[in-house]
Tab-separated table of C-alpha atoms in Angstrom:
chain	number	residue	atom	x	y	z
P	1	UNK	CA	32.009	-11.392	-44.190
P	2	UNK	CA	32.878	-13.926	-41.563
P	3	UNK	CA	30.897	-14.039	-38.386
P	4	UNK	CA	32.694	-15.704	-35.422
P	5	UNK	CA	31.952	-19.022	-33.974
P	6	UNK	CA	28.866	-19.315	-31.677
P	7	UNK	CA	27.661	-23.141	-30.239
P	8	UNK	CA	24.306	-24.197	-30.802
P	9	UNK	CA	23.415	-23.984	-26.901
P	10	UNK	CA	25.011	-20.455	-27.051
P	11	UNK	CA	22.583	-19.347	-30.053
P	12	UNK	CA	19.486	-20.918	-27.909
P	13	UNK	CA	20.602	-18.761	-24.909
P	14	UNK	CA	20.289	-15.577	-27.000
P	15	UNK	CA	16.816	-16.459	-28.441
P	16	UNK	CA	15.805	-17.071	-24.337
P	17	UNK	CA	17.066	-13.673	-23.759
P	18	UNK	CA	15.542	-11.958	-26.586
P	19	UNK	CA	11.967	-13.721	-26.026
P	20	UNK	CA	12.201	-13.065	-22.260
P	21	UNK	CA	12.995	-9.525	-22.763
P	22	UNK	CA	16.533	-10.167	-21.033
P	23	UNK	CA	14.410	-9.518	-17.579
P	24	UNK	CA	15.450	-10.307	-14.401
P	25	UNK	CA	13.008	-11.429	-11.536
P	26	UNK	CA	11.585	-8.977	-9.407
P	27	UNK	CA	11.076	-9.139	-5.529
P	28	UNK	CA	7.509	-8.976	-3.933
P	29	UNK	CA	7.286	-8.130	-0.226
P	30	UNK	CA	3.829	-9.737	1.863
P	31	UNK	CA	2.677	-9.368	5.754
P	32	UNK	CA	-0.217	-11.175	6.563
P	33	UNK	CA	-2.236	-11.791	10.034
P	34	UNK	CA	-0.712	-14.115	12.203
P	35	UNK	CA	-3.891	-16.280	13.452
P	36	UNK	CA	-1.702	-19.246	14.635
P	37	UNK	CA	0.718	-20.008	17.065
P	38	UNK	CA	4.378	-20.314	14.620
P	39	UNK	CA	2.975	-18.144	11.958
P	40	UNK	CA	5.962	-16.081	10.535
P	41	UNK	CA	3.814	-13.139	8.426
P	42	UNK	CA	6.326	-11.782	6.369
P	43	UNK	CA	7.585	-13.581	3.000
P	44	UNK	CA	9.679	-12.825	0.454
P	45	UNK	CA	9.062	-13.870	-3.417
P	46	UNK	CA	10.156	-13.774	-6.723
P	47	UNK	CA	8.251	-12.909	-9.034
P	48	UNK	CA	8.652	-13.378	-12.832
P	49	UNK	CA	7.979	-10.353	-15.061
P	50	UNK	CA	7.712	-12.675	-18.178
P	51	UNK	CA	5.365	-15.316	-16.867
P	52	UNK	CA	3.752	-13.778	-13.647
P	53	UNK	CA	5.048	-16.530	-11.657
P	54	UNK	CA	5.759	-16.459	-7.921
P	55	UNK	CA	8.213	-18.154	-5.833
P	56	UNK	CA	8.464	-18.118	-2.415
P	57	UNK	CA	12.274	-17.386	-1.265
P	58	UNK	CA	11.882	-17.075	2.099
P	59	UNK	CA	9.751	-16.353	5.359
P	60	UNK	CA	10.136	-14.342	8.685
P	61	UNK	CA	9.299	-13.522	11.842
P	62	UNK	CA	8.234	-10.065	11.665
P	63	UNK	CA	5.991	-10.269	15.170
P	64	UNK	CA	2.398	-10.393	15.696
P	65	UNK	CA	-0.100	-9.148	12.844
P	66	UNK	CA	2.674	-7.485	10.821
P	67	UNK	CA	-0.485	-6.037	8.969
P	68	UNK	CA	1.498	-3.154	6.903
P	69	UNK	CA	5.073	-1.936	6.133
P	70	UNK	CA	7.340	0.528	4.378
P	71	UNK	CA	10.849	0.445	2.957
P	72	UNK	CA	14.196	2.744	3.672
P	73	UNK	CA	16.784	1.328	0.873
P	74	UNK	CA	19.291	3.616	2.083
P	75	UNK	CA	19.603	1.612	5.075
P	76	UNK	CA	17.930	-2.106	4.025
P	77	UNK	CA	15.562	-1.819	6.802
P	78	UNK	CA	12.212	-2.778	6.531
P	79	UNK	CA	9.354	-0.985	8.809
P	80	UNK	CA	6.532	-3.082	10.320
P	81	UNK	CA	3.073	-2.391	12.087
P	82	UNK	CA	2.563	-4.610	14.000
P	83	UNK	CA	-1.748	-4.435	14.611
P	84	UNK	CA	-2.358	-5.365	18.068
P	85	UNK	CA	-3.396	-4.090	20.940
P	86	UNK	CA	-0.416	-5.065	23.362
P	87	UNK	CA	3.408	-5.040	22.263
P	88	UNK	CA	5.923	-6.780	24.381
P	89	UNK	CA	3.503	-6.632	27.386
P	90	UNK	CA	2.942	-3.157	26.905
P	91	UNK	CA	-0.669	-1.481	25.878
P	92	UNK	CA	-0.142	-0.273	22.856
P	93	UNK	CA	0.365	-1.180	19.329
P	94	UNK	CA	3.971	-2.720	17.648
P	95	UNK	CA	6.701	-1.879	15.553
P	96	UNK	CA	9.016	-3.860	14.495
P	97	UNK	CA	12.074	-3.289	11.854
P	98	UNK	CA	13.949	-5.563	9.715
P	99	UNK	CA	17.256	-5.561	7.788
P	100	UNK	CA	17.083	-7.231	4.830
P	101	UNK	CA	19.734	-8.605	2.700
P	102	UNK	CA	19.283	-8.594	-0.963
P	103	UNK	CA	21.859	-11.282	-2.291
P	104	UNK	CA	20.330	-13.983	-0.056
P	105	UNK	CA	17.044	-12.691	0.799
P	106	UNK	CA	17.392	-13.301	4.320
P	107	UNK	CA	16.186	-11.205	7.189
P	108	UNK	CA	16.923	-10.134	10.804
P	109	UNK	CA	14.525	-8.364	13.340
P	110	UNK	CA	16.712	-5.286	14.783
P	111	UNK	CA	14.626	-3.490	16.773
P	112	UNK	CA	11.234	-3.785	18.488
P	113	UNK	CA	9.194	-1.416	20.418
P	114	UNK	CA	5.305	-0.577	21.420
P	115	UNK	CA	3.856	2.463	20.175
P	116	UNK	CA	1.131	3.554	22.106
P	117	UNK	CA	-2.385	3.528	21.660
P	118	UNK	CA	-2.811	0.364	19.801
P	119	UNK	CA	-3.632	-0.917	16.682
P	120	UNK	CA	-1.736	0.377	14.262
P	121	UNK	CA	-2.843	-0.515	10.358
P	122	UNK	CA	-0.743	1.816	8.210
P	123	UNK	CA	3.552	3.121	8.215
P	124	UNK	CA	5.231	5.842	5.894
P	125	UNK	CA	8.617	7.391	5.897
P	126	UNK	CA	8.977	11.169	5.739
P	127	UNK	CA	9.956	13.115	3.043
P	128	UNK	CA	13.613	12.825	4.556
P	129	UNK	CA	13.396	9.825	5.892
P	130	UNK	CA	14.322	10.841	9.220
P	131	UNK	CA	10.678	9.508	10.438
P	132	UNK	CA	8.198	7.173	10.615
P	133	UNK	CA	4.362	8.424	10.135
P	134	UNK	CA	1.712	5.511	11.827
P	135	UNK	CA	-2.125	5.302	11.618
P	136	UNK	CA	-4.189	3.454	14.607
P	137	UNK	CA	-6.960	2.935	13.281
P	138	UNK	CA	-8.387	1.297	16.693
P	139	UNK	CA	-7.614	4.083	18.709
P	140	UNK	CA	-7.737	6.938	16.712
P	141	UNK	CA	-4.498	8.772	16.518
P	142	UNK	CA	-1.420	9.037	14.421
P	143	UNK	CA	2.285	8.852	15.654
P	144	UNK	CA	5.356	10.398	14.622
P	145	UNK	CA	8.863	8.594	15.876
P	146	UNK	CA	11.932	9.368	14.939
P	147	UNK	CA	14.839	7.697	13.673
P	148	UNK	CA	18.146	7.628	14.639
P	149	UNK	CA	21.491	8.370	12.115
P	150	UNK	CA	21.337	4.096	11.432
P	151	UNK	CA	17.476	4.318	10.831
P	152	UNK	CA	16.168	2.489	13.691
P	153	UNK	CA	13.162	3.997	15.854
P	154	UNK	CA	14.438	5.940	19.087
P	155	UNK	CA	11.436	8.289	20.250
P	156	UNK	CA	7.863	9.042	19.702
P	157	UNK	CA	8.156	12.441	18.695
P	158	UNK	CA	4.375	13.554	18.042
P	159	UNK	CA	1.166	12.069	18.122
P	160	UNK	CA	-2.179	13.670	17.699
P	161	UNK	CA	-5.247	12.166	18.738
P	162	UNK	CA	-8.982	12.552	17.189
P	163	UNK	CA	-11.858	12.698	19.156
P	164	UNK	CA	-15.798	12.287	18.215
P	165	UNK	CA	-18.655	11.798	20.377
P	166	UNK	CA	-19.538	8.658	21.551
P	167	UNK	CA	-20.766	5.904	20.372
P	168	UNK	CA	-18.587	6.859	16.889
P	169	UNK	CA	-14.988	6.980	17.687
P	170	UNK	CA	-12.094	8.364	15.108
P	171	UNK	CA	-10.131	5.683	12.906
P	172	UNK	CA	-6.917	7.130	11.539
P	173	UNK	CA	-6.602	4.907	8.867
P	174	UNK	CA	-3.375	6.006	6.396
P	175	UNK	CA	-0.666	9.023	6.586
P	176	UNK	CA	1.667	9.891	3.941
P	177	UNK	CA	3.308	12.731	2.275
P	178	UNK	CA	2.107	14.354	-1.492
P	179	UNK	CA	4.795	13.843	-3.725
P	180	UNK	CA	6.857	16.390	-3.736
P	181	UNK	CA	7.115	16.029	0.200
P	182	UNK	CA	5.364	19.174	0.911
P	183	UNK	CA	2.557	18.245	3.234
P	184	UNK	CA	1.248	15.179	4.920
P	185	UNK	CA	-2.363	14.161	4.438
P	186	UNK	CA	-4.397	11.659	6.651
P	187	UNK	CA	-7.373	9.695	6.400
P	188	UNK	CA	-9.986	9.478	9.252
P	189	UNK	CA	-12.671	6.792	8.447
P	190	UNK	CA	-14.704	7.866	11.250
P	191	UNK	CA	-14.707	11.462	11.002
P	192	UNK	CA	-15.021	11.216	7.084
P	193	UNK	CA	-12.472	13.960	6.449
P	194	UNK	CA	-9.407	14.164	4.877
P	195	UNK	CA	-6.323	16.344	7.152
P	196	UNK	CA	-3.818	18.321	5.845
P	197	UNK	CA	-0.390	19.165	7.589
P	198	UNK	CA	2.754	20.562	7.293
P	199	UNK	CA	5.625	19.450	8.961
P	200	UNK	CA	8.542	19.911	11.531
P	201	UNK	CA	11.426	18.139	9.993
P	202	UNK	CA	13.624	19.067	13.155
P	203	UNK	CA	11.299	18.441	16.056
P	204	UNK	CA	9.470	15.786	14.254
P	205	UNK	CA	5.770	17.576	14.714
P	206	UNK	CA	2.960	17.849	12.559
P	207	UNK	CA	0.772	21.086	13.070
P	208	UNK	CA	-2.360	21.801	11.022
P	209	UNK	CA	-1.841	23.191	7.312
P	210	UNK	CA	-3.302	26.524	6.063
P	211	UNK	CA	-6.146	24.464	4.600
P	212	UNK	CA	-6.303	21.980	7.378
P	213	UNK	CA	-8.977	19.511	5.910
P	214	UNK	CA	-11.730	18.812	3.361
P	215	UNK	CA	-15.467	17.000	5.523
P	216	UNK	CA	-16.617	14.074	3.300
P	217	UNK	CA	-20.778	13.393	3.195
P	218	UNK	CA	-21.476	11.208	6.504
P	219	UNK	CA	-20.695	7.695	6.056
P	220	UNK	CA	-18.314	7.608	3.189
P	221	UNK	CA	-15.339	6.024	5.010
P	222	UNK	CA	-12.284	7.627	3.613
P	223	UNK	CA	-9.610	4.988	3.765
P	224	UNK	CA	-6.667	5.087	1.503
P	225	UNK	CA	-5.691	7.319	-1.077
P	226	UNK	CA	-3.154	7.970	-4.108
P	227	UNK	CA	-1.892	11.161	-5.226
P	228	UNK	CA	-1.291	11.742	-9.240
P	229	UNK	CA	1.746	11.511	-9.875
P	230	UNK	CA	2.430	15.411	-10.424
P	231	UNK	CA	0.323	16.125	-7.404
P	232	UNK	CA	-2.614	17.497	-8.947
P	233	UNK	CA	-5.112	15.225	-8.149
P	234	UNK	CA	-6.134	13.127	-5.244
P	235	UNK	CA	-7.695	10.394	-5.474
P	236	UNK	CA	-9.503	8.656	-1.863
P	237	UNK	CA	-11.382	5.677	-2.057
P	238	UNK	CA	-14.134	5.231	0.759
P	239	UNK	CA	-14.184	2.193	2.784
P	240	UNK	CA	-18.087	2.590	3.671
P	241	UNK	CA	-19.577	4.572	0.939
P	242	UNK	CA	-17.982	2.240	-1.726
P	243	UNK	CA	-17.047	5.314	-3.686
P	244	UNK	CA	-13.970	6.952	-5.641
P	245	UNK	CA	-13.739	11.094	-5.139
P	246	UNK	CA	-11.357	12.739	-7.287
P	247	UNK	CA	-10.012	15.918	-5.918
P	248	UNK	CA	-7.905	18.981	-7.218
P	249	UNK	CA	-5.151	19.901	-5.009
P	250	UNK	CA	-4.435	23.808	-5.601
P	251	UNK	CA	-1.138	25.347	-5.426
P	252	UNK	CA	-1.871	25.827	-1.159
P	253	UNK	CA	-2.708	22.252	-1.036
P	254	UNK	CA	-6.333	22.653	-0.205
P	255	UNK	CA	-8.828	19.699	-2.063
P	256	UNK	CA	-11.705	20.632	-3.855
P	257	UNK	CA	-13.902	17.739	-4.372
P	258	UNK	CA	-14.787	17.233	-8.498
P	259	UNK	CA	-16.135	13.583	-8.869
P	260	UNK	CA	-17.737	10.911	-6.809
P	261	UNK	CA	-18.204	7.498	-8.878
P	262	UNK	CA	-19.335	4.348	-7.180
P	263	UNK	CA	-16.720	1.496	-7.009
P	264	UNK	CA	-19.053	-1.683	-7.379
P	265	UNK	CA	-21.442	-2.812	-10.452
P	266	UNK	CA	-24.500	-1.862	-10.675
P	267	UNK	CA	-25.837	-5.342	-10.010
P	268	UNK	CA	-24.212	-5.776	-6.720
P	269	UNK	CA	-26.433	-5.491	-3.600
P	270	UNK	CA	-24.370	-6.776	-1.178
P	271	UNK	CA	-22.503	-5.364	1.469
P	272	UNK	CA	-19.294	-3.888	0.440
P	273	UNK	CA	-16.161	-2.730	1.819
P	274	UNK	CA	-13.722	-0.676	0.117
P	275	UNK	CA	-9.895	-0.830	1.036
P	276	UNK	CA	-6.711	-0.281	-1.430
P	277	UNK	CA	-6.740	2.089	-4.439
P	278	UNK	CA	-2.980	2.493	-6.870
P	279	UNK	CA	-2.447	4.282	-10.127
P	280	UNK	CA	-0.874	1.767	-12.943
P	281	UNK	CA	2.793	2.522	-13.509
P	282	UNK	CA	1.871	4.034	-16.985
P	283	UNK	CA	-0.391	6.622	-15.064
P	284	UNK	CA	-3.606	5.547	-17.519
P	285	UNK	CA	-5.373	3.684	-15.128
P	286	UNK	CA	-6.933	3.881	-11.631
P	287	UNK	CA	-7.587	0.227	-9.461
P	288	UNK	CA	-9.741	-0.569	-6.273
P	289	UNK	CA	-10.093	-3.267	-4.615
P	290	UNK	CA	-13.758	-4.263	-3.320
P	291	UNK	CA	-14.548	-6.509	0.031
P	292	UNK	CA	-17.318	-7.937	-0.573
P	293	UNK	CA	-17.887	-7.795	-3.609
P	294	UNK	CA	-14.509	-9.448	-4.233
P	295	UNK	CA	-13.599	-7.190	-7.556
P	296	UNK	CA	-11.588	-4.943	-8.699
P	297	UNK	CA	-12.929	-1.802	-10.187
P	298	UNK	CA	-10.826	-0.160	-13.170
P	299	UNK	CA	-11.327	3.347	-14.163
P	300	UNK	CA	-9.853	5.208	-17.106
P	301	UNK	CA	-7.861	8.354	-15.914
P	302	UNK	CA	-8.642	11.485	-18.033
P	303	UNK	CA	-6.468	14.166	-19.676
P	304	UNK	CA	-8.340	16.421	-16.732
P	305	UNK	CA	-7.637	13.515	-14.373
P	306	UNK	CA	-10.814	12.767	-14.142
P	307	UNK	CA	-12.697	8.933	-14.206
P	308	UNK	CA	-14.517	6.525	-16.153
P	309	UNK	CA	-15.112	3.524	-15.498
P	310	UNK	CA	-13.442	0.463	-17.211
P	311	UNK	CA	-14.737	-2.309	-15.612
P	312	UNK	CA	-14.544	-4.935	-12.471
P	313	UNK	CA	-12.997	-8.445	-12.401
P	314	UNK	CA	-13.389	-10.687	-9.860
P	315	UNK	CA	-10.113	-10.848	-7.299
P	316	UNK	CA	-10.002	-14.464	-7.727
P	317	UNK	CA	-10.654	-14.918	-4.108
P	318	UNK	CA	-12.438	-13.762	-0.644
P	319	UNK	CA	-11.889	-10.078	0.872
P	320	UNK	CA	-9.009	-8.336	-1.660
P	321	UNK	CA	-7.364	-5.949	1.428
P	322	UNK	CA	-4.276	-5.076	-0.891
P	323	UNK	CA	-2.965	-5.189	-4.479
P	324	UNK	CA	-0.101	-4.095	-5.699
P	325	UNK	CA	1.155	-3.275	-9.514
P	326	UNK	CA	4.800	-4.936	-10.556
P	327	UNK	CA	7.591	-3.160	-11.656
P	328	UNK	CA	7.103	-3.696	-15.081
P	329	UNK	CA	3.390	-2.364	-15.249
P	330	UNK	CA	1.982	-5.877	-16.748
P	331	UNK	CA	0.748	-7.268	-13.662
P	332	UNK	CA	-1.680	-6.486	-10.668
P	333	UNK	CA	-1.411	-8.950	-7.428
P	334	UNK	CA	-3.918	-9.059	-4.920
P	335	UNK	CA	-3.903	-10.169	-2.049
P	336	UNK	CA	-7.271	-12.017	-0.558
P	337	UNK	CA	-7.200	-12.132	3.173
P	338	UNK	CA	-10.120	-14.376	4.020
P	339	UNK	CA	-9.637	-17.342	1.357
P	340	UNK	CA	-5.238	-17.191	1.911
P	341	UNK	CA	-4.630	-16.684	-1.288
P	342	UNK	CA	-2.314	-14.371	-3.615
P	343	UNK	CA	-3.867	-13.972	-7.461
P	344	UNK	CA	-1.891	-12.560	-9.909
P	345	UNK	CA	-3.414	-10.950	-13.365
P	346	UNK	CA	-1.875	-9.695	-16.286
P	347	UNK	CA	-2.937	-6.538	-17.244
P	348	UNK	CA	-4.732	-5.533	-20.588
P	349	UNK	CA	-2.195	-3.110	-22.484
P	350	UNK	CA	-5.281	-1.604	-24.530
P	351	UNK	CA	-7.638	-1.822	-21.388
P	352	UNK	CA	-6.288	-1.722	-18.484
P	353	UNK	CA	-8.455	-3.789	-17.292
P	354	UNK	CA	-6.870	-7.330	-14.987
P	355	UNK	CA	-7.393	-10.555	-17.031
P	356	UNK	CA	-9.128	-13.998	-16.164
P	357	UNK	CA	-7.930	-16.141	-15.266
P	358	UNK	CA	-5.732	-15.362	-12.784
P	359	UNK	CA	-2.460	-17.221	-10.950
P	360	UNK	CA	-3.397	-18.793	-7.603
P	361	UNK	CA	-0.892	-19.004	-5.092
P	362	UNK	CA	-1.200	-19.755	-1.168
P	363	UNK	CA	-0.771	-17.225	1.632
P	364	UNK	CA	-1.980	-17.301	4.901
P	365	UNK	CA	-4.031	-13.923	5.634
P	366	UNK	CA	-2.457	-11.514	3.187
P	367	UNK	CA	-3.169	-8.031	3.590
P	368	UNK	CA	0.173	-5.933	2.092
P	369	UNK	CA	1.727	-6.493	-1.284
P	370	UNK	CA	4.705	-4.252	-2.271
P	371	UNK	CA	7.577	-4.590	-4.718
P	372	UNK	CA	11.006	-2.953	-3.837
């Protein structure tokens, strides 16, 4: 049999492809606090699935603290918090929205307006993308504003403030829907609870659920949280209390709490400050990341989606705010506010845990990581 033709340089192209996996680059998303006058706060990279590489592609003006943001493909617009305390001379916290191009990786601000009550550290879509769900965490209140039939912001539609008696005050720290877009769940650091709500999807309000929310133990400091991905379990890790509680969600959506497991090693005695927490992509393993500490704690996720714990590496710099997990489920970036740094660790196959040592890349202040 007679096989066609084929140049050397075409046979060494094949071999690249078939060692590489035939992979093409993936795009990672940052925001970082603006702490300087000409600071832009929003990159773009590439990022290599192969090697774990990054490279920076571009940079934008995305206003003042762009500390968090969420992504509507449908329309290439990207939605920005901006965490201040005055927008465009008004009191009030930011938002600021983006349309991205994919072929050149460019980006132009399209909208801008102050939402009030200020400081704003955490944006979701809804379910039907029609709205935007914020967090202030300074002020203590969340904010619904909905979108218009091109997807930029046109009116606050709800927003629901929490009140506790002075000299603690609330801290709305994240909002976002369960996963099959049946109820929206927030996070109040201060009032160590856990809401529940359902939803208006015409009139854009949130009213409390049938099981409107779960109390923590005093002090724990509920700040983000990650649903499994069939909705059965939640999982909130506690900003204060350094702690991971695993809940079951019921078929009314109310929590029951099963497991509380510390986040940090036993040798720590430091302060510590608890702030992301993602399932990897194959749904095996649980991360946190640990201010203070400066780790990342790995747990094992049971058949009963329970925890054990894996293990804790370093974050390969000062104060890991956010990580994020690549498409591809090899790789965990995190992103260390206080030394300006990005590391990026390939992940153990057999257990999960982030290997040393990790890539080292420069970032002023980054505090969200997200691949679209």
């Amino acid at each position: 049999m007679k096989f066609p033709y084929m140049p050397i340089s075409g046979f060494l192209i094949l071999i690249s492809l078939a060692m590489n996996g035939c992979s093409n680059d993936s795009r990672l998303f940052t925001a970082g606090y603006t702490r300087n006058p000409g600071e832009t706060g929003f990159n773009i990279y590439d990022f290599s699935p192969v090697t774990g590489e990054l490279t920076k592609i571009s940079e934008h003006d995305a206003g003042p603290n762009p500390s968090y943001f969420c992504y509507l493909p449908q329309k290439k617009l990207f939605y920005v918090a901006n965490e201040v305390m005055k927008f465009k001379g008004e009191a009030g916290g930011g938002l600021t929205t983006l349309m991205y191009d994919e072929q050149n990786g460019q980006i132009v601000k399209m909208h801008e307006m102050a939402v009030p009550n200020g400081g704003p550290c955490y944006i979701s879509l809804s379910p039907d993308n029609g709205f935007l769900f914020m967090a202030n965490c300074a002020k203590g209140s969340v904010v619904v504003i909905r979108l218009d039939a091109e997807g930029i912001p046109e009116s606050i539609s709800d927003t629901l403030f929490y009140i506790k008696n002075p000299p603690d005050k609330s801290r709305a720290h994240m909002i976002t829907s369960d996963p099959a877009g049946k109820k929206v769940y927030v996070t109040d650091l201060a009032l160590d609870k856990v809401l529940v709500y359902d939803f208006d999807r015409t009139n854009g309000k949130l009213t409390p659920s049938d099981n409107p929310s779960v109390q923590l133990p005093e002090g724990e400091g509920p700040r983000h949280f990650v649903f499994k991905p069939d909705g059965s379990k939640l999982y909130v890790i506690n900003e204060l209390g350094s702690t991971v509680m695993v809940f079951n969600v019921d078929d009314r959506n109310s929590l029951k709490l099963l497991q509380t497991l510390p986040t940090t090693s036993k040798d720590f005695s430091g302060r510590n400050y608890c702030a992301d927490i993602h399932i990897g992509k194959d749904g095996k393993y649980l991360y946190g990341s640990n201010r203070g500490e400066n780790s990342i704690v790995t747990f094992v996720i049971g058949a009963d989606g329970l925890l054990r714990l894996a293990g804790h590496t370093s974050s390969g710099g000062d104060w890991p705010r956010n990580f994020t997990i690549d498409p591809s489920g090899k790789f965990l970036l995190v992103g260390n506010q206080r030394s300006d740094n990005i590391t990026v660790f390939k992940i153990d196959s057999n257990t999960g845990l982030p290997e040393e040592p990790a890539l080292q890349y420069p970032s002023t202040s980054p505090v969200c990581l997200k691949f679209y």
